[in-house]
Amino acid sequence: MDGNLNLGGAPAPFYLAQGDECEVFAAADANRLPLLLKGPTGCGKTRFVAHMAAQLARPLYTVACHDDLSAADLIGRYLLKGGETVWVDGPLTRAVREGAICYLDEVVEARKDVAVVLHPLTDDRRILPIDRTGEELQAAPGFMLVASYNPGYQNILKTLKPSTRQRFLSVEFTFPKPAHEIPVVMRESGLDPDRVALLVRLAGKLRGLKGQDLEEGVSTRLVVYAATLIAGGMDMNRAIRAAMIEPLTDDADTRRGLMDLVVAVVG
Ligand code: ADP
């Protein structure tokens, strides 16, 4: 697990702020406080972190957490290299040493031992003990921990404990309002404003069905996918089916009902 390193200094990727999240991020960074991003998938959290890292000219290590991800994956491990055993830092350790931003995407997915590692890093000690090497690292001044999670997945085993949650400043992300989502989808896909407005209206209707037929509303990411296919010449209904309907549910009856809604909105 190397994480995904982006060097700061490159032009910031496009990000349209929904509210005051850029100011909160900058203030968290200035005060050396960790930040938690809450919200559904595909609503811009990862893009936001990449944008802010570039704005602050800070290297960024992004780790997509999964249920097998352990503390050792973040901290590092001894590896055999050419007959020798050498210590290799994980992405969290590298970020701590270099004063980078470490972004743990979907942190609740990770194994429980990850929370133990995060605690001394998220209070004023800002230390990372590495049991295997006996080191206790003091985080470099620029180090910042950012984590995201989706409170929408109501799984009791997969919620963030208050003892962990209350160590972070938090920002909530939601599906954007049309006036905000339309320029994002236009910019990302190159599709014209009229057709983007139709897709965004449809997305709003589909989001209204969350909890009835659908577990989760359609994400901005999926709207961007549909718009990209249409801008590339695909028929509108086919693109919507592939990008905004099929990914939402495996139930054939529900999908048929959703396609009726598509015809009502798009024609
Ligand atoms: P998350 O990390 O919340 O799952 P992403 O950051 O990967 O979601 O967002 C998915 C896509 O949606 C991005 O690649 C981008 O195209 C688009 N997007 C969503 N919100 C924004 C925004 N506010 N500004 C720019 N792009 C956005």
mmCIF file with all atom_site columns, N, CA and C and ligand atoms in Angstrom, residues 14-16 40-47 180 184 188 220-221, ligand 1:
data_model
loop_
_atom_site.group_PDB
_atom_site.id
_atom_site.type_symbol
_atom_site.label_atom_id
_atom_site.label_alt_id
_atom_site.label_comp_id
_atom_site.label_asym_id
_atom_site.label_entity_id
_atom_site.label_seq_id
_atom_site.pdbx_PDB_ins_code
_atom_site.Cartn_x
_atom_site.Cartn_y
_atom_site.Cartn_z
_atom_site.occupancy
_atom_site.B_iso_or_equiv
_atom_site.pdbx_formal_charge
_atom_site.auth_seq_id
_atom_site.auth_comp_id
_atom_site.auth_asym_id
_atom_site.auth_atom_id
_atom_site.pdbx_PDB_model_num
ATOM   1  N N   . PHE A 1 14  ? -9.809  21.622 -10.837 1.00 0.00 ? 14  PHE A N   1
ATOM   2  C CA  . PHE A 1 14  ? -11.034 22.421 -10.714 1.00 0.00 ? 14  PHE A CA  1
ATOM   3  C C   . PHE A 1 14  ? -11.890 21.923 -9.544  1.00 0.00 ? 14  PHE A C   1
ATOM   4  N N   . TYR A 1 15  ? -12.294 22.853 -8.697  1.00 0.00 ? 15  TYR A N   1
ATOM   5  C CA  . TYR A 1 15  ? -13.235 22.525 -7.618  1.00 0.00 ? 15  TYR A CA  1
ATOM   6  C C   . TYR A 1 15  ? -14.118 23.727 -7.363  1.00 0.00 ? 15  TYR A C   1
ATOM   7  N N   . LEU A 1 16  ? -15.430 23.534 -7.432  1.00 0.00 ? 16  LEU A N   1
ATOM   8  C CA  . LEU A 1 16  ? -16.369 24.617 -7.156  1.00 0.00 ? 16  LEU A CA  1
ATOM   9  C C   . LEU A 1 16  ? -16.886 24.438 -5.730  1.00 0.00 ? 16  LEU A C   1
ATOM   10 N N   . PRO A 1 40  ? -22.098 11.632 1.088   1.00 0.00 ? 40  PRO A N   1
ATOM   11 C CA  . PRO A 1 40  ? -22.256 10.478 0.201   1.00 0.00 ? 40  PRO A CA  1
ATOM   12 C C   . PRO A 1 40  ? -21.121 10.391 -0.816  1.00 0.00 ? 40  PRO A C   1
ATOM   13 N N   . THR A 1 41  ? -21.021 9.230  -1.435  1.00 0.00 ? 41  THR A N   1
ATOM   14 C CA  . THR A 1 41  ? -19.967 9.033  -2.434  1.00 0.00 ? 41  THR A CA  1
ATOM   15 C C   . THR A 1 41  ? -20.225 9.915  -3.664  1.00 0.00 ? 41  THR A C   1
ATOM   16 N N   . GLY A 1 42  ? -19.141 10.326 -4.316  1.00 0.00 ? 42  GLY A N   1
ATOM   17 C CA  . GLY A 1 42  ? -19.246 11.028 -5.601  1.00 0.00 ? 42  GLY A CA  1
ATOM   18 C C   . GLY A 1 42  ? -19.743 12.454 -5.520  1.00 0.00 ? 42  GLY A C   1
ATOM   19 N N   . CYS A 1 43  ? -19.600 13.098 -4.348  1.00 0.00 ? 43  CYS A N   1
ATOM   20 C CA  . CYS A 1 43  ? -20.090 14.482 -4.255  1.00 0.00 ? 43  CYS A CA  1
ATOM   21 C C   . CYS A 1 43  ? -18.930 15.479 -4.136  1.00 0.00 ? 43  CYS A C   1
ATOM   22 N N   . GLY A 1 44  ? -17.713 15.042 -4.447  1.00 0.00 ? 44  GLY A N   1
ATOM   23 C CA  . GLY A 1 44  ? -16.619 15.996 -4.590  1.00 0.00 ? 44  GLY A CA  1
ATOM   24 C C   . GLY A 1 44  ? -15.583 16.012 -3.465  1.00 0.00 ? 44  GLY A C   1
ATOM   25 N N   . LYS A 1 45  ? -15.640 15.070 -2.534  1.00 0.00 ? 45  LYS A N   1
ATOM   26 C CA  . LYS A 1 45  ? -14.717 15.114 -1.388  1.00 0.00 ? 45  LYS A CA  1
ATOM   27 C C   . LYS A 1 45  ? -13.258 14.926 -1.835  1.00 0.00 ? 45  LYS A C   1
ATOM   28 N N   . THR A 1 46  ? -13.034 13.926 -2.666  1.00 0.00 ? 46  THR A N   1
ATOM   29 C CA  . THR A 1 46  ? -11.665 13.635 -3.093  1.00 0.00 ? 46  THR A CA  1
ATOM   30 C C   . THR A 1 46  ? -11.119 14.781 -3.946  1.00 0.00 ? 46  THR A C   1
ATOM   31 N N   . ARG A 1 47  ? -11.982 15.320 -4.821  1.00 0.00 ? 47  ARG A N   1
ATOM   32 C CA  . ARG A 1 47  ? -11.576 16.442 -5.660  1.00 0.00 ? 47  ARG A CA  1
ATOM   33 C C   . ARG A 1 47  ? -11.232 17.655 -4.800  1.00 0.00 ? 47  ARG A C   1
ATOM   34 N N   . HIS A 1 180 ? -25.391 24.844 -8.543  1.00 0.00 ? 180 HIS A N   1
ATOM   35 C CA  . HIS A 1 180 ? -24.007 24.500 -8.274  1.00 0.00 ? 180 HIS A CA  1
ATOM   36 C C   . HIS A 1 180 ? -23.576 23.286 -9.109  1.00 0.00 ? 180 HIS A C   1
ATOM   37 N N   . VAL A 1 184 ? -20.647 22.535 -12.550 1.00 0.00 ? 184 VAL A N   1
ATOM   38 C CA  . VAL A 1 184 ? -19.651 21.467 -12.326 1.00 0.00 ? 184 VAL A CA  1
ATOM   39 C C   . VAL A 1 184 ? -19.736 20.450 -13.466 1.00 0.00 ? 184 VAL A C   1
ATOM   40 N N   . GLU A 1 188 ? -16.911 19.637 -16.322 1.00 0.00 ? 188 GLU A N   1
ATOM   41 C CA  . GLU A 1 188 ? -16.272 18.324 -16.340 1.00 0.00 ? 188 GLU A CA  1
ATOM   42 C C   . GLU A 1 188 ? -16.511 17.574 -17.651 1.00 0.00 ? 188 GLU A C   1
ATOM   43 N N   . THR A 1 220 ? -22.970 13.098 -8.164  1.00 0.00 ? 220 THR A N   1
ATOM   44 C CA  . THR A 1 220 ? -22.503 14.032 -9.196  1.00 0.00 ? 220 THR A CA  1
ATOM   45 C C   . THR A 1 220 ? -21.557 13.307 -10.150 1.00 0.00 ? 220 THR A C   1
ATOM   46 N N   . ARG A 1 221 ? -20.781 12.382 -9.610  1.00 0.00 ? 221 ARG A N   1
ATOM   47 C CA  . ARG A 1 221 ? -19.852 11.628 -10.464 1.00 0.00 ? 221 ARG A CA  1
ATOM   48 C C   . ARG A 1 221 ? -20.611 10.941 -11.599 1.00 0.00 ? 221 ARG A C   1
HETATM 49 P P1  . ADP B 2 .   ? -16.107 11.603 -3.495  1.00 0.00 ? 1   ADP B P1  1
HETATM 50 O O1  . ADP B 2 .   ? -14.675 11.664 -3.100  1.00 0.00 ? 1   ADP B O1  1
HETATM 51 O O2  . ADP B 2 .   ? -17.012 12.446 -2.651  1.00 0.00 ? 1   ADP B O2  1
HETATM 52 O O3  . ADP B 2 .   ? -16.609 10.185 -3.658  1.00 0.00 ? 1   ADP B O3  1
HETATM 53 P P2  . ADP B 2 .   ? -15.165 12.821 -5.967  1.00 0.00 ? 1   ADP B P2  1
HETATM 54 O O4  . ADP B 2 .   ? -14.384 13.935 -5.396  1.00 0.00 ? 1   ADP B O4  1
HETATM 55 O O5  . ADP B 2 .   ? -14.405 11.688 -6.567  1.00 0.00 ? 1   ADP B O5  1
HETATM 56 O O6  . ADP B 2 .   ? -16.253 12.259 -4.939  1.00 0.00 ? 1   ADP B O6  1
HETATM 57 O O7  . ADP B 2 .   ? -16.150 13.481 -7.045  1.00 0.00 ? 1   ADP B O7  1
HETATM 58 C C1  . ADP B 2 .   ? -16.594 12.781 -8.182  1.00 0.00 ? 1   ADP B C1  1
HETATM 59 C C2  . ADP B 2 .   ? -16.568 13.677 -9.384  1.00 0.00 ? 1   ADP B C2  1
HETATM 60 O O8  . ADP B 2 .   ? -17.597 14.656 -9.275  1.00 0.00 ? 1   ADP B O8  1
HETATM 61 C C3  . ADP B 2 .   ? -15.282 14.470 -9.541  1.00 0.00 ? 1   ADP B C3  1
HETATM 62 O O9  . ADP B 2 .   ? -14.331 13.740 -10.282 1.00 0.00 ? 1   ADP B O9  1
HETATM 63 C C4  . ADP B 2 .   ? -15.730 15.695 -10.287 1.00 0.00 ? 1   ADP B C4  1
HETATM 64 O O10 . ADP B 2 .   ? -15.828 15.413 -11.669 1.00 0.00 ? 1   ADP B O10 1
HETATM 65 C C5  . ADP B 2 .   ? -17.152 15.891 -9.802  1.00 0.00 ? 1   ADP B C5  1
HETATM 66 N N1  . ADP B 2 .   ? -17.383 16.897 -8.754  1.00 0.00 ? 1   ADP B N1  1
HETATM 67 C C6  . ADP B 2 .   ? -18.260 16.746 -7.722  1.00 0.00 ? 1   ADP B C6  1
HETATM 68 N N2  . ADP B 2 .   ? -18.331 17.876 -6.993  1.00 0.00 ? 1   ADP B N2  1
HETATM 69 C C7  . ADP B 2 .   ? -17.471 18.756 -7.563  1.00 0.00 ? 1   ADP B C7  1
HETATM 70 C C8  . ADP B 2 .   ? -17.109 20.122 -7.277  1.00 0.00 ? 1   ADP B C8  1
HETATM 71 N N3  . ADP B 2 .   ? -17.659 20.768 -6.242  1.00 0.00 ? 1   ADP B N3  1
HETATM 72 N N4  . ADP B 2 .   ? -16.212 20.725 -8.075  1.00 0.00 ? 1   ADP B N4  1
HETATM 73 C C9  . ADP B 2 .   ? -15.668 20.060 -9.112  1.00 0.00 ? 1   ADP B C9  1
HETATM 74 N N5  . ADP B 2 .   ? -15.976 18.780 -9.441  1.00 0.00 ? 1   ADP B N5  1
HETATM 75 C C10 . ADP B 2 .   ? -16.866 18.124 -8.686  1.00 0.00 ? 1   ADP B C10 1
#
